[in-house]
């Protein structure tokens, strides 16, 4: 198995393919995949107080508060499985989160994170998000347009039912894109200025993006 020993950050607008690629990279490198969106959805599914607060915000396409997200992240990365590297998907999403993350990392020994910026144009992003279906059991991601399951509505891996995320509705998608432009895009300049940013063309098919990503990680890590 390949060794990572550092933190990776997957940056990019919703629908860029970060989650799909993160699952594969996490398996290959044996590092935990930390998706703040998945963590929040777990809180909602379990009906926790945090989940109850986050649900209406997520369903409107806005970002959840920095404080909520940072608490979740700090707790998660203090666990032993993050000591050999980790992969953030959908975090940080604001400048305040990025600055807080630098402080969090000072207490860990992972060096500077490497940031992969998934670049896709908005029309492709809407097309992908409208076709996205996720396995309700194992979390595998499908796309009805480009990578459909073998049997409609069922996961190829575990047979679980495929569901559409409530925030993949068109009106919410537009708000999520706007939140990205307003709050997350400034992170591209932030990490570029620090020499940590690597751009990746996320508009290709899943296999091609995976190949490009693996080559990039080989070069950069
Ligand atoms: P995702 O699964 O990454 O697309 O995230 C789904 C939703 O969860 C987002 O639209 C936000 O409402 C919320 N969310 C996930 N990660 C963050 C974050 N780092 N900061 C704020 N809100 C987040």
GROMACS .gro file of C-alpha atoms and ligand atoms in nm:
model
  244
    1UNK     CA    1   0.000   0.000   0.000
    2UNK     CA    2   0.123   0.351  -0.077
    3UNK     CA    3   0.220   0.578   0.210
    4UNK     CA    4   0.086   0.929   0.248
    5UNK     CA    5   0.184   1.055   0.596
    6UNK     CA    6   0.036   1.396   0.539
    7UNK     CA    7  -0.296   1.569   0.510
    8UNK     CA    8  -0.468   1.604   0.176
    9UNK     CA    9  -0.742   1.857   0.117
   10UNK     CA   10  -0.986   1.818  -0.172
   11UNK     CA   11  -1.114   2.161  -0.264
   12UNK     CA   12  -1.370   2.246  -0.532
   13UNK     CA   13  -1.735   2.329  -0.591
   14UNK     CA   14  -2.013   2.084  -0.506
   15UNK     CA   15  -2.048   1.822  -0.779
   16UNK     CA   16  -1.678   1.840  -0.875
   17UNK     CA   17  -1.624   1.471  -0.795
   18UNK     CA   18  -1.432   1.517  -0.468
   19UNK     CA   19  -1.628   1.254  -0.277
   20UNK     CA   20  -1.601   0.989  -0.550
   21UNK     CA   21  -1.224   1.031  -0.577
   22UNK     CA   22  -1.176   1.063  -0.201
   23UNK     CA   23  -1.328   0.719  -0.139
   24UNK     CA   24  -1.078   0.560  -0.379
   25UNK     CA   25  -0.772   0.752  -0.254
   26UNK     CA   26  -0.863   0.674   0.106
   27UNK     CA   27  -0.873   0.300   0.022
   28UNK     CA   28  -0.547   0.305  -0.173
   29UNK     CA   29  -0.347   0.497   0.084
   30UNK     CA   30  -0.521   0.351   0.388
   31UNK     CA   31  -0.598   0.694   0.533
   32UNK     CA   32  -0.930   0.806   0.679
   33UNK     CA   33  -1.166   1.000   0.453
   34UNK     CA   34  -1.298   1.294   0.652
   35UNK     CA   35  -1.601   1.438   0.479
   36UNK     CA   36  -1.761   1.706   0.694
   37UNK     CA   37  -2.079   1.670   0.483
   38UNK     CA   38  -2.094   1.296   0.568
   39UNK     CA   39  -2.028   1.369   0.936
   40UNK     CA   40  -2.314   1.619   0.941
   41UNK     CA   41  -2.547   1.377   0.760
   42UNK     CA   42  -2.462   1.112   1.022
   43UNK     CA   43  -2.559   1.354   1.297
   44UNK     CA   44  -2.889   1.419   1.119
   45UNK     CA   45  -2.955   1.045   1.075
   46UNK     CA   46  -2.886   0.985   1.445
   47UNK     CA   47  -3.105   1.279   1.547
   48UNK     CA   48  -2.838   1.448   1.762
   49UNK     CA   49  -2.873   1.808   1.879
   50UNK     CA   50  -2.600   1.912   1.634
   51UNK     CA   51  -2.787   1.731   1.354
   52UNK     CA   52  -3.110   1.910   1.441
   53UNK     CA   53  -2.934   2.246   1.417
   54UNK     CA   54  -2.750   2.162   1.093
   55UNK     CA   55  -3.041   2.006   0.899
   56UNK     CA   56  -3.236   2.320   0.794
   57UNK     CA   57  -2.913   2.501   0.706
   58UNK     CA   58  -2.792   2.216   0.485
   59UNK     CA   59  -3.130   2.180   0.319
   60UNK     CA   60  -3.122   2.548   0.226
   61UNK     CA   61  -2.779   2.511   0.064
   62UNK     CA   62  -2.600   2.742   0.312
   63UNK     CA   63  -2.288   2.657   0.506
   64UNK     CA   64  -2.314   2.535   0.864
   65UNK     CA   65  -2.132   2.758   1.117
   66UNK     CA   66  -1.755   2.739   1.142
   67UNK     CA   67  -1.783   2.660   1.511
   68UNK     CA   68  -1.994   2.346   1.459
   69UNK     CA   69  -1.770   2.217   1.181
   70UNK     CA   70  -1.444   2.290   1.365
   71UNK     CA   71  -1.562   2.111   1.678
   72UNK     CA   72  -1.642   1.801   1.472
   73UNK     CA   73  -1.310   1.815   1.290
   74UNK     CA   74  -1.098   1.867   1.603
   75UNK     CA   75  -1.261   1.570   1.771
   76UNK     CA   76  -1.216   1.352   1.464
   77UNK     CA   77  -0.853   1.426   1.388
   78UNK     CA   78  -0.744   1.366   1.745
   79UNK     CA   79  -0.825   0.995   1.695
   80UNK     CA   80  -0.533   0.757   1.643
   81UNK     CA   81  -0.621   0.658   1.284
   82UNK     CA   82  -0.532   1.010   1.161
   83UNK     CA   83  -0.169   0.989   1.277
   84UNK     CA   84  -0.043   0.849   0.944
   85UNK     CA   85  -0.224   1.099   0.721
   86UNK     CA   86  -0.580   1.190   0.636
   87UNK     CA   87  -0.795   1.322   0.358
   88UNK     CA   88  -1.036   1.614   0.398
   89UNK     CA   89  -1.324   1.630   0.153
   90UNK     CA   90  -1.537   1.946   0.174
   91UNK     CA   91  -1.329   2.101   0.452
   92UNK     CA   92  -1.210   2.373   0.494
   93UNK     CA   93  -1.479   2.574   0.320
   94UNK     CA   94  -1.418   2.923   0.463
   95UNK     CA   95  -1.106   3.129   0.535
   96UNK     CA   96  -1.180   3.106   0.907
   97UNK     CA   97  -1.182   2.725   0.881
   98UNK     CA   98  -0.853   2.724   0.687
   99UNK     CA   99  -0.687   2.947   0.947
  100UNK     CA  100  -0.819   2.737   1.233
  101UNK     CA  101  -0.694   2.423   1.057
  102UNK     CA  102  -0.339   2.560   1.047
  103UNK     CA  103  -0.350   2.595   1.426
  104UNK     CA  104  -0.497   2.246   1.467
  105UNK     CA  105  -0.216   2.102   1.256
  106UNK     CA  106   0.050   2.269   1.471
  107UNK     CA  107  -0.042   2.020   1.741
  108UNK     CA  108  -0.015   1.722   1.505
  109UNK     CA  109   0.290   1.610   1.308
  110UNK     CA  110   0.165   1.588   0.955
  111UNK     CA  111   0.346   1.883   0.795
  112UNK     CA  112   0.172   2.117   0.556
  113UNK     CA  113  -0.139   1.987   0.384
  114UNK     CA  114  -0.137   1.934   0.010
  115UNK     CA  115  -0.441   2.089  -0.155
  116UNK     CA  116  -0.598   1.947  -0.472
  117UNK     CA  117  -0.832   2.192  -0.641
  118UNK     CA  118  -1.095   2.017  -0.857
  119UNK     CA  119  -1.178   2.249  -1.148
  120UNK     CA  120  -1.515   2.200  -1.326
  121UNK     CA  121  -1.747   2.437  -1.508
  122UNK     CA  122  -2.087   2.515  -1.353
  123UNK     CA  123  -2.301   2.348  -1.623
  124UNK     CA  124  -2.122   2.015  -1.580
  125UNK     CA  125  -2.154   2.048  -1.206
  126UNK     CA  126  -2.535   2.088  -1.225
  127UNK     CA  127  -2.559   1.795  -1.465
  128UNK     CA  128  -2.360   1.573  -1.227
  129UNK     CA  129  -2.548   1.675  -0.916
  130UNK     CA  130  -2.889   1.612  -1.075
  131UNK     CA  131  -2.783   1.254  -1.155
  132UNK     CA  132  -2.608   1.178  -0.825
  133UNK     CA  133  -2.740   0.887  -0.619
  134UNK     CA  134  -2.576   0.755  -0.302
  135UNK     CA  135  -2.603   0.413  -0.141
  136UNK     CA  136  -2.800   0.448   0.183
  137UNK     CA  137  -2.591   0.168   0.339
  138UNK     CA  138  -2.226   0.192   0.228
  139UNK     CA  139  -2.213   0.547   0.086
  140UNK     CA  140  -2.092   0.446  -0.264
  141UNK     CA  141  -2.167   0.726  -0.512
  142UNK     CA  142  -2.328   0.668  -0.856
  143UNK     CA  143  -2.433   0.896  -1.136
  144UNK     CA  144  -2.738   0.806  -1.343
  145UNK     CA  145  -2.591   0.986  -1.646
  146UNK     CA  146  -2.230   0.869  -1.642
  147UNK     CA  147  -2.179   0.580  -1.397
  148UNK     CA  148  -2.518   0.415  -1.328
  149UNK     CA  149  -2.556   0.109  -1.105
  150UNK     CA  150  -2.593  -0.228  -1.282
  151UNK     CA  151  -2.941  -0.273  -1.133
  152UNK     CA  152  -3.156   0.042  -1.114
  153UNK     CA  153  -3.189   0.177  -0.761
  154UNK     CA  154  -2.951  -0.079  -0.603
  155UNK     CA  155  -2.585  -0.052  -0.500
  156UNK     CA  156  -2.346  -0.277  -0.700
  157UNK     CA  157  -2.133  -0.334  -0.390
  158UNK     CA  158  -2.377  -0.407  -0.108
  159UNK     CA  159  -2.723  -0.411  -0.269
  160UNK     CA  160  -2.838  -0.114  -0.054
  161UNK     CA  161  -3.107   0.125  -0.179
  162UNK     CA  162  -2.981   0.429  -0.369
  163UNK     CA  163  -3.113   0.766  -0.256
  164UNK     CA  164  -3.095   1.124  -0.380
  165UNK     CA  165  -2.961   1.382  -0.137
  166UNK     CA  166  -3.227   1.641  -0.043
  167UNK     CA  167  -2.980   1.921  -0.122
  168UNK     CA  168  -2.928   1.799  -0.481
  169UNK     CA  169  -3.257   1.970  -0.583
  170UNK     CA  170  -3.206   2.239  -0.844
  171UNK     CA  171  -3.295   2.543  -0.628
  172UNK     CA  172  -3.069   2.421  -0.345
  173UNK     CA  173  -2.790   2.339  -0.590
  174UNK     CA  174  -2.789   2.703  -0.706
  175UNK     CA  175  -2.759   2.822  -0.348
  176UNK     CA  176  -2.476   2.575  -0.279
  177UNK     CA  177  -2.289   2.701  -0.582
  178UNK     CA  178  -2.342   3.062  -0.465
  179UNK     CA  179  -2.212   2.970  -0.117
  180UNK     CA  180  -1.907   2.817  -0.283
  181UNK     CA  181  -1.837   3.132  -0.487
  182UNK     CA  182  -1.887   3.360  -0.187
  183UNK     CA  183  -1.716   3.167   0.091
  184UNK     CA  184  -1.501   2.886  -0.048
  185UNK     CA  185  -1.345   3.011  -0.372
  186UNK     CA  186  -1.119   3.258  -0.182
  187UNK     CA  187  -0.937   2.950  -0.047
  188UNK     CA  188  -0.795   2.890  -0.396
  189UNK     CA  189  -0.590   3.212  -0.365
  190UNK     CA  190  -0.514   3.142  -0.001
  191UNK     CA  191  -0.350   2.805  -0.073
  192UNK     CA  192  -0.200   2.922  -0.402
  193UNK     CA  193  -0.016   3.199  -0.219
  194UNK     CA  194   0.127   2.938   0.020
  195UNK     CA  195   0.248   2.717  -0.265
  196UNK     CA  196   0.023   2.431  -0.153
  197UNK     CA  197  -0.231   2.424  -0.438
  198UNK     CA  198  -0.243   2.176  -0.728
  199UNK     CA  199  -0.514   2.219  -0.990
  200UNK     CA  200  -0.686   1.908  -1.128
  201UNK     CA  201  -0.918   1.901  -1.430
  202UNK     CA  202  -1.231   1.748  -1.273
  203UNK     CA  203  -1.437   1.758  -1.592
  204UNK     CA  204  -1.302   1.430  -1.730
  205UNK     CA  205  -1.461   1.089  -1.663
  206UNK     CA  206  -1.408   0.923  -1.324
  207UNK     CA  207  -1.126   0.693  -1.442
  208UNK     CA  208  -0.929   0.970  -1.613
  209UNK     CA  209  -0.957   1.201  -1.312
  210UNK     CA  210  -0.839   0.914  -1.090
  211UNK     CA  211  -0.534   0.856  -1.313
  212UNK     CA  212  -0.446   1.227  -1.317
  213UNK     CA  213  -0.494   1.247  -0.941
  214UNK     CA  214  -0.269   0.948  -0.868
  215UNK     CA  215   0.002   1.093  -1.096
  216UNK     CA  216  -0.030   1.428  -0.918
  217UNK     CA  217   0.001   1.266  -0.575
  218UNK     CA  218   0.305   1.068  -0.688
  219UNK     CA  219   0.474   1.388  -0.801
  220UNK     CA  220   0.372   1.602  -0.506
  221UNK     CA  221   0.400   1.373  -0.205
  222LIG     P1  222  -2.107   1.817   0.109
  222LIG     O1  223  -2.150   1.677   0.139
  222LIG     O2  224  -1.960   1.838   0.128
  222LIG     O3  225  -2.156   1.868  -0.024
  222LIG     O4  226  -2.177   1.909   0.221
  222LIG     C1  227  -2.318   1.916   0.233
  222LIG     C2  228  -2.357   2.037   0.318
  222LIG     O5  229  -2.302   2.021   0.450
  222LIG     C3  230  -2.304   2.170   0.270
  222LIG     O6  231  -2.387   2.228   0.169
  222LIG     C4  232  -2.305   2.251   0.400
  222LIG     O7  233  -2.436   2.291   0.437
  222LIG     C5  234  -2.260   2.148   0.503
  222LIG     N1  235  -2.112   2.143   0.514
  222LIG     C6  236  -2.029   2.041   0.482
  222LIG     N2  237  -1.902   2.071   0.507
  222LIG     C7  238  -1.902   2.199   0.556
  222LIG     C8  239  -1.800   2.288   0.600
  222LIG     N3  240  -1.671   2.254   0.597
  222LIG     N4  241  -1.839   2.410   0.646
  222LIG     C9  242  -1.968   2.445   0.650
  222LIG     N5  243  -2.069   2.367   0.609
  222LIG    C10  244  -2.038   2.244   0.563
   0.00000   0.00000   0.00000
